[in-house]
XYZ file of C-alpha atoms in Angstrom:
470
model
C 278.807 44.556 200.074
C 281.654 43.503 200.276
C 283.935 40.533 199.417
C 286.270 37.666 199.984
C 286.585 34.298 198.608
C 283.406 33.438 200.129
C 281.856 30.366 199.300
C 279.703 31.823 193.357
C 270.779 32.290 183.818
C 269.097 33.166 183.153
C 266.371 32.258 185.503
C 263.842 30.166 184.004
C 260.455 30.905 184.914
C 258.902 28.438 182.673
C 255.700 26.669 182.175
C 252.858 29.024 182.645
C 254.816 31.707 180.896
C 254.080 30.829 177.255
C 250.844 32.763 177.050
C 248.414 31.359 174.570
C 250.299 28.127 174.026
C 249.112 26.419 177.203
C 251.471 25.956 180.112
C 253.667 22.973 180.605
C 252.358 20.948 177.681
C 253.431 23.547 175.109
C 256.732 23.923 176.825
C 257.358 20.184 176.744
C 256.306 20.001 173.088
C 258.689 22.714 171.936
C 261.729 22.075 174.138
C 263.154 18.680 175.061
C 264.028 17.922 178.668
C 267.713 17.999 177.797
C 267.386 21.385 176.127
C 265.347 22.726 179.059
C 268.027 21.537 181.475
C 270.756 23.314 179.566
C 268.761 26.539 179.254
C 267.629 26.325 182.868
C 271.237 26.110 184.000
C 272.092 29.129 181.903
C 269.094 31.047 183.203
C 269.819 30.214 186.841
C 273.400 31.395 186.521
C 272.207 34.556 184.742
C 269.467 35.257 187.240
C 270.941 34.299 190.614
C 272.618 37.690 191.301
C 269.406 39.473 190.351
C 267.180 37.307 192.561
C 269.550 37.547 195.523
C 269.941 41.293 195.124
C 266.148 41.583 195.015
C 265.927 39.673 198.294
C 268.191 42.257 199.943
C 266.527 45.303 198.422
C 263.062 43.983 199.324
C 264.238 43.788 202.907
C 265.844 47.253 202.740
C 263.202 49.238 200.867
C 259.887 47.326 200.673
C 259.194 45.165 203.756
C 258.640 47.623 206.585
C 258.400 44.793 209.085
C 261.825 43.363 208.211
C 264.438 44.178 210.836
C 266.801 45.111 207.992
C 264.352 47.707 206.591
C 266.017 51.085 205.850
C 263.351 53.256 204.227
C 261.277 53.784 201.077
C 262.622 54.009 197.534
C 264.295 57.311 196.594
C 264.885 58.213 200.229
C 268.478 58.241 201.443
C 268.961 56.445 204.766
C 272.116 56.918 206.802
C 273.418 54.177 209.104
C 275.625 56.100 211.561
C 277.559 53.063 212.807
C 279.649 50.222 211.437
C 278.137 46.813 210.758
C 278.162 44.084 213.444
C 277.189 40.408 213.628
C 273.558 41.573 214.075
C 273.552 42.679 210.393
C 272.672 39.561 208.452
C 271.002 40.588 205.171
C 274.234 40.900 203.144
C 277.095 38.468 203.015
C 280.560 39.773 204.008
C 279.600 43.346 204.938
C 282.480 45.657 205.690
C 282.822 47.104 209.173
C 285.202 49.942 208.265
C 282.840 52.483 206.765
C 279.415 53.499 208.019
C 276.966 52.946 205.194
C 274.214 55.039 203.728
C 271.683 53.208 201.553
C 269.545 54.463 198.733
C 267.156 52.382 196.645
C 266.489 54.183 193.385
C 263.283 53.892 191.347
C 263.960 55.818 188.121
C 260.742 55.040 186.267
C 259.215 58.521 186.669
C 262.346 60.657 186.454
C 266.076 60.696 187.274
C 267.438 61.302 190.759
C 270.142 63.789 191.665
C 272.735 62.817 194.263
C 274.576 65.736 195.866
C 277.646 65.302 198.041
C 279.346 67.934 200.207
C 283.065 68.811 200.117
C 284.857 66.224 202.295
C 288.350 66.595 203.766
C 290.892 65.152 201.364
C 292.256 62.436 203.622
C 288.833 60.866 204.311
C 287.739 58.218 201.809
C 284.165 58.026 200.618
C 282.404 56.350 197.733
C 278.935 55.922 196.267
C 278.741 52.626 194.399
C 275.954 52.502 191.794
C 274.680 48.957 191.275
C 272.009 48.100 188.739
C 269.517 45.256 188.974
C 271.948 42.917 187.180
C 274.477 43.723 189.967
C 276.845 45.511 187.565
C 278.735 48.423 189.165
C 277.888 50.796 186.389
C 279.448 53.946 187.866
C 280.911 55.584 190.990
C 280.906 58.886 192.828
C 283.647 59.373 195.417
C 287.230 60.085 196.379
C 288.729 58.046 193.531
C 286.106 58.634 190.855
C 285.021 62.251 191.267
C 287.174 63.629 194.071
C 286.376 65.090 197.460
C 285.320 68.528 196.258
C 281.573 67.859 196.305
C 279.068 68.084 193.469
C 275.722 67.001 192.042
C 275.327 63.876 189.893
C 272.300 62.862 187.877
C 271.390 59.155 187.900
C 269.206 58.406 184.872
C 267.252 55.276 183.979
C 267.154 53.586 180.576
C 264.235 55.635 179.243
C 265.409 59.175 180.095
C 266.203 61.266 177.023
C 267.034 64.719 178.484
C 270.128 66.933 178.147
C 272.506 67.524 181.060
C 270.770 70.087 183.283
C 272.510 73.163 184.690
C 274.211 72.450 187.972
C 274.871 68.749 187.237
C 278.512 67.696 187.257
C 277.952 64.368 185.472
C 275.133 62.214 184.158
C 275.376 58.508 185.051
C 273.104 56.056 183.254
C 271.630 52.837 184.617
C 270.490 49.992 182.341
C 267.719 49.153 184.799
C 264.882 51.164 186.323
C 265.486 49.954 189.852
C 268.955 50.080 191.365
C 270.963 50.518 194.532
C 273.367 53.224 195.655
C 275.720 52.122 198.475
C 277.487 54.981 200.279
C 280.643 54.281 202.304
C 282.133 57.011 204.485
C 285.428 56.236 206.204
C 285.489 56.167 209.995
C 288.967 56.759 211.391
C 288.221 55.586 214.967
C 285.246 55.339 217.350
C 285.737 58.981 218.412
C 285.352 60.079 214.782
C 281.715 58.988 214.497
C 280.233 62.438 215.012
C 282.263 63.714 212.040
C 280.930 60.906 209.880
C 277.342 61.728 211.003
C 277.812 65.342 209.843
C 278.970 64.207 206.431
C 276.119 61.750 206.108
C 273.642 64.458 207.061
C 274.968 66.586 204.178
C 274.400 63.879 201.556
C 271.303 64.669 199.532
C 269.180 62.636 197.117
C 266.244 64.273 195.325
C 264.222 63.909 192.121
C 265.469 65.945 189.175
C 262.279 68.037 189.188
C 262.895 69.092 192.764
C 266.572 69.838 192.077
C 265.470 72.116 189.180
C 262.532 73.635 191.111
C 260.061 72.398 188.501
C 256.748 70.467 188.819
C 257.142 66.754 189.278
C 256.080 64.436 186.450
C 253.312 61.892 186.942
C 254.231 59.247 189.464
C 255.073 55.787 188.169
C 252.518 53.080 188.854
C 252.763 51.345 192.225
C 254.659 48.072 192.072
C 253.129 44.877 193.424
C 256.407 43.491 194.710
C 256.897 39.736 194.550
C 257.631 37.978 197.813
C 261.367 37.224 197.854
C 262.863 33.825 198.585
C 265.140 33.135 201.518
C 268.800 32.380 200.756
C 267.981 28.660 201.089
C 264.887 29.065 198.951
C 266.926 30.550 196.143
C 268.774 27.196 196.008
C 265.772 24.906 196.409
C 262.570 26.519 195.043
C 261.611 26.842 191.409
C 259.770 30.012 192.396
C 263.219 31.459 191.739
C 262.250 31.716 188.102
C 258.985 33.527 188.845
C 260.945 36.144 190.763
C 263.446 36.435 187.973
C 260.597 37.164 185.524
C 259.263 39.799 187.906
C 262.695 41.526 188.059
C 263.323 41.370 184.298
C 260.354 43.661 183.630
C 262.464 46.493 185.072
C 265.469 45.528 182.917
C 265.161 46.437 179.215
C 266.993 43.803 177.199
C 270.567 44.708 176.321
C 271.371 44.341 172.604
C 274.140 41.888 173.498
C 271.543 39.552 175.016
C 268.914 39.365 172.235
C 269.697 35.748 171.386
C 269.934 34.833 175.050
C 266.498 36.287 175.813
C 265.023 34.374 172.883
C 266.509 31.151 174.287
C 265.151 31.955 177.731
C 261.708 32.644 176.318
C 261.607 29.065 174.994
C 261.305 27.839 178.591
C 259.026 30.633 179.788
C 261.561 33.154 181.052
C 261.104 36.818 180.265
C 260.182 40.141 181.800
C 256.701 40.038 183.346
C 255.864 36.498 182.177
C 253.895 34.430 184.720
C 255.537 31.291 186.014
C 253.983 28.554 188.102
C 256.279 25.638 188.989
C 253.191 23.539 189.835
C 252.244 23.555 186.153
C 255.514 22.007 184.994
C 255.346 18.400 183.825
C 257.393 16.010 185.961
C 260.046 15.778 183.257
C 260.306 19.584 182.961
C 260.412 20.016 186.736
C 263.302 17.544 186.869
C 265.017 19.315 184.001
C 264.842 22.657 185.829
C 266.128 21.121 189.036
C 268.990 19.448 187.208
C 269.880 22.661 185.444
C 270.028 24.429 188.821
C 272.267 21.655 190.204
C 274.501 21.979 187.141
C 274.867 25.680 187.830
C 276.016 25.068 191.390
C 278.490 22.463 190.156
C 280.043 25.102 187.878
C 280.151 27.542 190.822
C 281.999 24.988 192.959
C 284.554 24.575 190.196
C 285.091 28.291 190.019
C 285.318 28.536 193.795
C 288.308 26.205 193.688
C 290.009 28.570 191.238
C 289.289 31.368 193.744
C 290.923 29.405 196.528
C 294.092 28.999 194.487
C 294.127 32.646 193.438
C 293.715 31.839 189.746
C 290.530 33.959 189.793
C 290.209 36.927 192.140
C 287.503 39.335 193.263
C 288.910 41.849 190.828
C 287.884 39.541 187.965
C 284.224 39.185 188.957
C 282.989 42.661 189.892
C 282.569 45.594 187.544
C 280.632 46.952 184.601
C 278.945 44.875 181.901
C 281.721 45.862 179.495
C 284.430 44.776 181.925
C 282.821 41.401 182.673
C 282.064 40.824 178.989
C 278.776 39.174 179.953
C 280.558 36.420 181.939
C 277.469 35.356 183.867
C 279.291 32.642 185.858
C 281.653 35.295 187.195
C 278.671 37.521 187.992
C 276.951 34.737 189.942
C 280.164 33.861 191.721
C 280.504 37.473 192.814
C 277.012 37.400 194.272
C 277.590 34.125 196.090
C 280.959 35.082 197.522
C 280.060 38.643 198.489
C 277.292 40.471 196.698
C 277.814 44.184 196.010
C 281.601 43.950 196.008
C 283.417 46.886 194.470
C 285.108 47.047 191.095
C 288.830 46.502 191.399
C 289.751 50.142 190.772
C 287.750 51.010 193.898
C 288.691 48.056 196.095
C 290.208 44.599 195.864
C 289.722 41.693 198.234
C 292.614 39.206 198.252
C 290.946 36.903 200.791
C 292.420 34.298 203.076
C 290.473 31.092 202.463
C 293.282 28.581 203.081
C 296.530 28.501 205.077
C 300.063 28.280 203.683
C 299.666 24.521 203.247
C 296.405 24.930 201.322
C 294.119 23.767 204.123
C 290.873 25.594 204.817
C 290.965 27.909 207.796
C 289.325 26.699 211.001
C 289.065 28.109 214.521
C 290.249 24.792 215.906
C 293.730 26.009 214.858
C 295.826 29.090 215.580
C 297.376 31.160 212.790
C 299.651 34.101 212.241
C 300.091 36.416 209.283
C 303.167 38.632 209.156
C 303.622 41.768 207.106
C 307.297 42.637 206.749
C 308.334 46.243 207.249
C 307.236 48.323 204.271
C 305.045 45.500 202.897
C 301.639 46.504 204.240
C 298.817 46.532 201.654
C 299.499 49.424 199.187
C 296.513 51.774 199.129
C 295.558 55.382 198.488
C 292.781 55.119 201.111
C 292.925 52.306 203.708
C 293.165 48.535 204.148
C 291.540 46.045 206.504
C 291.373 42.353 207.386
C 287.830 41.280 208.371
C 286.792 37.941 209.870
C 283.727 36.032 208.628
C 282.316 32.717 209.865
C 281.315 30.135 207.286
C 279.076 29.120 205.671
C 277.106 32.292 206.410
C 279.940 34.725 205.524
C 278.852 36.995 208.371
C 280.770 38.909 211.048
C 281.903 37.004 214.126
C 280.722 37.857 217.635
C 283.636 37.751 220.100
C 284.523 38.915 223.641
C 286.267 42.108 222.559
C 283.769 43.084 219.791
C 286.594 43.282 217.276
C 285.645 42.185 213.743
C 288.683 43.471 211.861
C 292.180 44.876 211.904
C 292.763 47.915 209.721
C 295.160 50.703 208.831
C 293.521 53.328 211.087
C 294.477 51.017 213.984
C 298.200 51.118 213.072
C 299.174 53.323 216.084
C 297.705 50.659 218.416
C 299.446 47.625 216.937
C 302.521 46.087 218.584
C 305.322 46.022 216.029
C 307.929 43.282 215.677
C 311.534 44.072 216.557
C 312.346 44.730 212.891
C 309.344 47.028 212.359
C 307.112 44.427 210.771
C 303.650 43.442 212.018
C 302.491 39.993 213.118
C 298.752 39.413 213.511
C 297.329 36.571 215.578
C 294.250 34.807 214.186
C 292.665 32.442 216.720
C 289.612 31.855 218.906
C 291.222 32.662 222.286
C 293.332 35.660 223.216
C 297.042 35.252 222.415
C 297.823 37.060 225.674
C 297.479 40.651 226.845
C 300.798 41.672 225.301
C 299.682 40.417 221.842
C 296.000 41.274 222.098
C 296.279 44.560 220.159
C 297.223 42.391 217.123
C 294.528 39.763 217.696
C 291.787 39.045 215.156
C 289.271 36.782 216.950
C 288.111 33.720 215.028
C 284.991 31.572 215.420
C 285.209 28.010 216.674
C 284.568 26.539 213.214
C 285.458 27.353 209.596
C 286.078 30.942 208.566
C 287.433 33.184 205.874
C 289.179 36.543 206.113
C 288.580 39.314 203.610
C 291.515 41.612 203.037
C 290.190 44.882 201.679
C 292.339 47.407 199.850
C 290.325 50.589 199.227
C 291.542 52.638 196.282
C 294.418 50.238 195.694
C 297.732 51.468 194.320
C 299.031 50.131 190.950
C 301.344 47.587 192.565
C 298.296 45.996 194.193
C 296.405 45.834 190.902
C 299.266 44.590 188.726
C 300.312 41.821 191.110
C 303.672 43.224 192.179
C 302.516 43.313 195.794
C 301.777 39.848 197.201
C 299.712 39.190 200.289
C 301.720 37.170 202.827
C 300.493 33.670 203.709
C 298.384 32.675 206.699
C 300.579 30.315 208.735
C 299.192 27.634 211.011
C 301.051 27.584 214.310
C 299.070 24.943 216.216
């Protein structure tokens, strides 16, 4: 939910999945180990964002014993606070906007999301993320305005006309999806105002919105047990979970050939997959394919560090990404659920001005000249994350970010510019208002520009470097 340059398929579920052909033996007979390795790599890259997103949504909406649990599907849950280091389910969460979370199950009928009128200077957004992790649409200040309205979210099978009272129909490719609400908090004293707005958000089935009888409920889902983040990198159960997820994702026409290729190693919606039934050669092929995928990710991460590829390149709709699955996986690894660039961009600090990775053993400054602050229609922030977890950093002053609502509190330079101090220890009481506390080890800083202005999107505005001072 958010992004930085944080450290970026088809998921093969093979073996037992070729019903009627016999498990691993048929697989081995039809596909060579070299072919399986290549397809496994492709499937892993394709599937990683889906499997990792499922891990998060299982914690949020399925596992009632998980400390991250929010509530059941189709029930909007408000979180009337900003995120802290205690929030660990999602990499690089923002700590500027209290969240509301809504897991959507659209198998029975569409859902209607209603938002109240919100004062024009307060930013809000509802990011609609399908099971592929595409940002397929938005409601909010930029996309639909602050005047309020009701928006119908329809799944792939819904055939109805736009009902009366609906401002816009938004279609998801997948039956299960996530809506992430962000409501701007101006300062700690503003929290009660945010709570009132959150309380006015509404999510209800279309039948209830129209005052009509509800259709038959969809069958209960026997949810697969998710893997841990480490398990996603080490367990071939990854492919079984991918097959489970794919049953809620009708194949896109652009992926017909891809799905046929995946099927040759047992990957497909609802297919069973048992890694224990793979032959030793096939097991090795799958593991090598997974390793090959991570090697490609590491190569792309280097391009992130140099700025050749940015967050704006890897988040968005299917049409925008043009089915670039490596970009989609990179986005999930570096900061799953990041916004499309029109909504927010994240020109992260991963290295200093000399190209060295940032580390709390050093002290740094970043200086914004007068008139050169990040150009936004909403707000900007710089948020600290420790590596490799990409989570917020506990510190003595409980400050996880510096942002534009804090401008009145910052100490300006003599010429009107702003110098921020990035280090583990306080730079001194006189400079402490401009201090972004760092962890003792490696870290990355996400710069967020919400509703960026054209000069931020076209590259005319350049983020100043992070300078090592000791």
